[in-house]
Amino acid sequence: MKKYKIFLFLFVVIAAFAFTQLKHKPVLYIIGDSTVKNGDGKSKNLLQGWGSFIDTYFDTTKITVENDAIGGRSSRTFITEGRWDKIMETLQKGDYVIMQFGHNDSSPLDDTARARGTIKGIGEDSVATYNPIRKMNETVHTYGWYMSRYVRDAKSKGAVPIVCSPIPRNDWKDGKIARANESYALWAKQIATREGAFFIDLHNMISDVYDTQYGKEKVATFFPNEHTHTNKEGAVINAEKVVEGIQSLKHCKLKNCLKK
């Protein structure tokens, strides 16, 4: 009788665990900087990131959307502050991670203001430095090194990584948006290709729309304060392009969670 009760207890525990695994509703984790979530991410703010509006395109009975982006962070500091580790604690098989970094990666490596920069490129270069913010020695790697870690870590959990190239700034040259196709937009694509991740060329998708549909004067209204951060209208345009990018990804089941 005692053995029967033990067996029954173990059966119930295993069955309950299996049921929760089968019923796991996937989570879409979004990580990035202030161009993805500005401030607290609420629509009351003048400046907005595209991640604050992406959830409206998804069927939330099929997926949970969690915007964990935060202003001022680079691909490096999102990790060193422990934010990525926190996501890794809950990340499960079948979840998704959309990542967009780059705008803050060109900052100094060890300045007393933020110390958030990364080495340019996608190689294995590194430099030992003292971080005056964290008050400790730190080895700083390339932009590509950090982006590769996100992709590899996500895959190790059975999650699906999606790399986005950074949104363009309101910078113009010869009547066209100045593009970063020799730096961060290129490096994001190269990392996605090298690591076998899905890729959304957000930088060029948005740039094309700015060039052909809106023009310099209209685009200026999307950037009320400076050349990097959009208002709500600009953020919604960017969110729409992310959705278009998701829809274009072959063999990516995330598109099945979009509203029809």
C-alpha positions as a printed NumPy array, in Angstrom:
array([[  0.   ,   0.   ,   0.   ],
       [  2.828,   2.358,   0.911],
       [  4.625,   1.615,  -2.353],
       [  1.392,   2.238,  -4.25 ],
       [  1.001,   5.666,  -2.649],
       [  4.587,   6.568,  -3.492],
       [  4.062,   5.438,  -7.076],
       [  0.823,   7.402,  -7.317],
       [  2.486,  10.511,  -5.905],
       [  5.365,  10.288,  -8.383],
       [  2.928,   9.732, -11.248],
       [  0.942,  12.844, -10.312],
       [  4.117,  14.948, -10.027],
       [  5.459,  13.773, -13.385],
       [  2.087,  14.186, -15.078],
       [  1.7  ,  17.694, -13.675],
       [  5.185,  18.643, -14.885],
       [  4.525,  17.226, -18.354],
       [  1.211,  19.071, -18.526],
       [  2.814,  22.412, -17.664],
       [  5.463,  21.849, -20.324],
       [  2.847,  21.045, -22.942],
       [  0.777,  24.051, -21.959],
       [  3.676,  26.527, -21.871],
       [  2.631,  29.642, -23.716],
       [  5.7  ,  31.035, -25.484],
       [  7.159,  34.368, -24.459],
       [  8.621,  36.932, -26.826],
       [ 11.441,  38.688, -24.98 ],
       [ 12.57 ,  41.993, -26.475],
       [ 15.969,  43.363, -25.499],
       [ 17.667,  46.551, -26.593],
       [ 18.205,  50.22 , -25.814],
       [ 16.047,  53.373, -25.677],
       [ 15.133,  53.132, -29.358],
       [ 13.279,  49.953, -28.335],
       [ 11.897,  51.19 , -25.   ],
       [ 12.281,  54.81 , -23.985],
       [ 11.817,  55.696, -20.325],
       [  9.1  ,  53.568, -18.746],
       [  7.733,  52.687, -22.184],
       [  4.365,  54.373, -21.564],
       [  2.609,  56.277, -24.344],
       [  2.432,  59.394, -22.154],
       [  6.119,  60.037, -22.866],
       [  7.084,  62.232, -25.808],
       [  9.798,  59.826, -26.92 ],
       [  8.935,  56.2  , -27.621],
       [ 10.636,  53.012, -28.744],
       [  9.149,  50.497, -31.156],
       [  9.002,  47.741, -28.528],
       [  6.261,  49.625, -26.68 ],
       [  3.85 ,  49.053, -29.563],
       [  4.803,  45.646, -30.897],
       [  2.438,  43.755, -28.591],
       [ -0.607,  45.206, -30.37 ],
       [  0.263,  43.113, -33.432],
       [  0.324,  39.801, -31.568],
       [ -2.444,  37.459, -30.475],
       [ -1.771,  37.449, -26.735],
       [ -3.758,  34.224, -26.311],
       [ -0.909,  32.556, -28.2  ],
       [  2.139,  34.427, -26.899],
       [  3.208,  36.779, -24.116],
       [  5.204,  39.842, -25.18 ],
       [  7.753,  41.14 , -22.666],
       [  9.692,  44.288, -23.518],
       [ 12.843,  44.189, -21.378],
       [ 14.751,  46.843, -23.329],
       [ 16.094,  49.766, -21.316],
       [ 17.521,  53.129, -22.265],
       [ 21.234,  53.819, -22.217],
       [ 22.368,  50.225, -22.551],
       [ 24.71 ,  48.683, -25.045],
       [ 25.144,  45.053, -26.019],
       [ 27.791,  44.968, -23.288],
       [ 26.062,  46.667, -20.353],
       [ 22.782,  44.783, -20.788],
       [ 24.874,  41.753, -19.882],
       [ 27.206,  43.214, -17.245],
       [ 24.28 ,  44.68 , -15.289],
       [ 22.781,  41.198, -14.977],
       [ 19.718,  41.931, -17.109],
       [ 20.408,  39.12 , -19.56 ],
       [ 21.06 ,  36.645, -16.749],
       [ 17.632,  37.479, -15.326],
       [ 15.981,  36.654, -18.655],
       [ 17.986,  33.451, -18.928],
       [ 16.493,  32.306, -15.621],
       [ 13.009,  32.151, -17.155],
       [ 13.788,  31.586, -20.846],
       [ 12.348,  28.28 , -22.075],
       [ 12.207,  26.114, -25.135],
       [  9.825,  27.628, -27.649],
       [ 10.347,  31.222, -26.48 ],
       [ 11.714,  33.975, -28.727],
       [ 14.284,  36.723, -28.209],
       [ 14.345,  39.766, -30.469],
       [ 17.472,  41.852, -29.944],
       [ 18.484,  45.28 , -31.214],
       [ 21.673,  46.933, -29.989],
       [ 24.246,  49.254, -31.529],
       [ 23.293,  52.857, -30.828],
       [ 25.283,  52.994, -27.593],
       [ 28.051,  50.577, -28.5  ],
       [ 30.172,  53.278, -30.111],
       [ 30.527,  55.071, -26.748],
       [ 33.863,  55.118, -24.868],
       [ 34.89 ,  51.886, -23.173],
       [ 35.875,  53.331, -19.804],
       [ 34.568,  56.896, -19.427],
       [ 33.31 ,  58.072, -16.036],
       [ 29.821,  58.8  , -17.383],
       [ 28.642,  55.359, -18.567],
       [ 31.512,  53.077, -19.638],
       [ 29.288,  51.19 , -22.035],
       [ 31.172,  51.037, -25.329],
       [ 32.274,  47.902, -27.15 ],
       [ 35.107,  47.255, -29.568],
       [ 34.013,  47.806, -33.154],
       [ 33.492,  44.764, -35.334],
       [ 32.603,  41.108, -34.855],
       [ 35.995,  39.573, -34.124],
       [ 37.495,  38.049, -30.995],
       [ 39.43 ,  41.193, -30.005],
       [ 39.295,  42.19 , -26.351],
       [ 40.863,  44.743, -24.061],
       [ 41.395,  44.741, -20.303],
       [ 40.27 ,  47.975, -18.704],
       [ 39.136,  49.454, -15.421],
       [ 35.428,  50.231, -15.327],
       [ 34.94 ,  53.396, -13.21 ],
       [ 31.181,  52.829, -13.014],
       [ 31.352,  49.266, -11.727],
       [ 34.624,  50.031,  -9.902],
       [ 36.277,  46.861, -11.115],
       [ 38.533,  45.515, -13.83 ],
       [ 36.678,  44.309, -16.893],
       [ 37.515,  42.624, -20.17 ],
       [ 35.642,  44.382, -22.968],
       [ 34.861,  42.513, -26.177],
       [ 33.586,  43.384, -29.643],
       [ 29.996,  44.205, -30.509],
       [ 29.838,  40.908, -32.353],
       [ 31.113,  38.971, -29.343],
       [ 28.264,  40.209, -27.155],
       [ 25.645,  39.711, -29.86 ],
       [ 26.912,  36.184, -30.428],
       [ 26.521,  35.46 , -26.74 ],
       [ 22.848,  36.454, -26.81 ],
       [ 22.234,  34.162, -29.77 ],
       [ 24.139,  31.206, -28.345],
       [ 22.636,  31.564, -24.879],
       [ 19.113,  31.731, -26.298],
       [ 19.711,  28.63 , -28.4  ],
       [ 21.089,  26.783, -25.382],
       [ 17.655,  27.164, -23.772],
       [ 15.823,  26.036, -26.891],
       [ 14.644,  29.589, -27.585],
       [ 14.646,  31.243, -31.007],
       [ 16.919,  34.305, -31.422],
       [ 16.067,  37.07 , -33.9  ],
       [ 18.662,  39.775, -34.549],
       [ 17.575,  43.234, -35.713],
       [ 19.926,  45.785, -37.2  ],
       [ 19.642,  49.156, -35.375],
       [ 17.018,  51.637, -36.517],
       [ 18.461,  54.532, -38.558],
       [ 19.122,  57.965, -37.129],
       [ 17.727,  61.152, -38.611],
       [ 20.948,  61.865, -40.477],
       [ 20.866,  62.7  , -44.175],
       [ 23.444,  62.807, -46.944],
       [ 22.704,  63.881, -50.507],
       [ 18.956,  63.674, -49.889],
       [ 19.078,  60.136, -48.481],
       [ 19.266,  58.69 , -44.991],
       [ 22.896,  58.074, -44.041],
       [ 23.196,  54.34 , -43.533],
       [ 25.388,  52.234, -41.261],
       [ 25.902,  49.44 , -43.772],
       [ 29.613,  49.359, -43.1  ],
       [ 29.276,  49.217, -39.339],
       [ 26.509,  48.144, -36.935],
       [ 23.854,  47.297, -39.529],
       [ 26.399,  45.14 , -41.342],
       [ 27.771,  43.565, -38.155],
       [ 24.31 ,  42.64 , -36.908],
       [ 23.634,  40.835, -40.189],
       [ 27.009,  39.088, -40.112],
       [ 26.434,  37.819, -36.579],
       [ 22.979,  36.483, -37.446],
       [ 24.441,  34.681, -40.471],
       [ 27.441,  33.305, -38.588],
       [ 25.436,  32.119, -35.591],
       [ 22.452,  30.786, -37.534],
       [ 19.912,  33.252, -36.139],
       [ 16.979,  34.875, -37.886],
       [ 17.694,  38.412, -39.099],
       [ 15.508,  41.471, -39.676],
       [ 17.269,  44.249, -41.57 ],
       [ 15.373,  46.914, -39.678],
       [ 17.971,  49.56 , -40.463],
       [ 17.501,  49.39 , -44.224],
       [ 13.777,  48.633, -44.147],
       [ 13.091,  51.841, -42.247],
       [ 15.68 ,  53.821, -44.225],
       [ 13.979,  52.812, -47.479],
       [ 10.625,  54.053, -46.19 ],
       [ 12.143,  57.336, -45.021],
       [ 13.768,  57.88 , -48.419],
       [ 10.879,  56.909, -50.673],
       [  7.7  ,  57.514, -48.703],
       [  8.27 ,  60.325, -46.219],
       [ 11.261,  62.453, -47.128],
       [ 13.531,  64.606, -44.986],
       [ 10.983,  67.175, -43.736],
       [  8.387,  64.618, -42.64 ],
       [ 10.954,  62.321, -41.051],
       [ 12.195,  65.268, -38.98 ],
       [  8.798,  65.322, -37.233],
       [  9.43 ,  61.764, -35.994],
       [ 12.51 ,  62.997, -34.09 ],
       [ 11.328,  65.931, -31.945],
       [ 14.434,  66.361, -29.776],
       [ 17.482,  65.011, -31.608],
       [ 18.49 ,  62.515, -34.293],
       [ 18.171,  59.182, -32.477],
       [ 14.905,  58.914, -30.522],
       [ 11.496,  58.83 , -32.157],
       [  8.109,  60.038, -30.98 ],
       [  5.086,  57.747, -30.981],
       [  4.434,  58.185, -34.712],
       [  7.992,  57.204, -35.554],
       [  7.969,  54.301, -33.089],
       [  4.769,  52.881, -34.592],
       [  6.307,  53.008, -38.076],
       [  9.327,  51.138, -36.751],
       [  7.124,  48.553, -35.004],
       [  5.266,  47.959, -38.262],
       [  8.572,  47.26 , -39.98 ],
       [  9.551,  44.773, -37.283],
       [  6.264,  42.969, -37.895],
       [  6.879,  42.984, -41.652],
       [ 10.298,  41.544, -40.953],
       [  8.818,  38.757, -38.824],
       [  6.301,  37.94 , -41.541],
       [  9.117,  37.597, -44.081],
       [ 11.165,  35.138, -42.032],
       [ 11.033,  31.694, -43.591],
       [ 10.514,  28.793, -41.178],
       [ 10.025,  31.131, -38.195],
       [  6.903,  30.112, -36.277],
       [  6.689,  33.467, -34.5  ],
       [  4.661,  34.737, -37.458],
       [  1.897,  32.297, -36.47 ],
       [  1.383,  34.318, -33.29 ],
       [  0.633,  37.535, -35.161],
       [ -2.967,  38.722, -35.413],
       [ -4.582,  37.708, -38.668]])
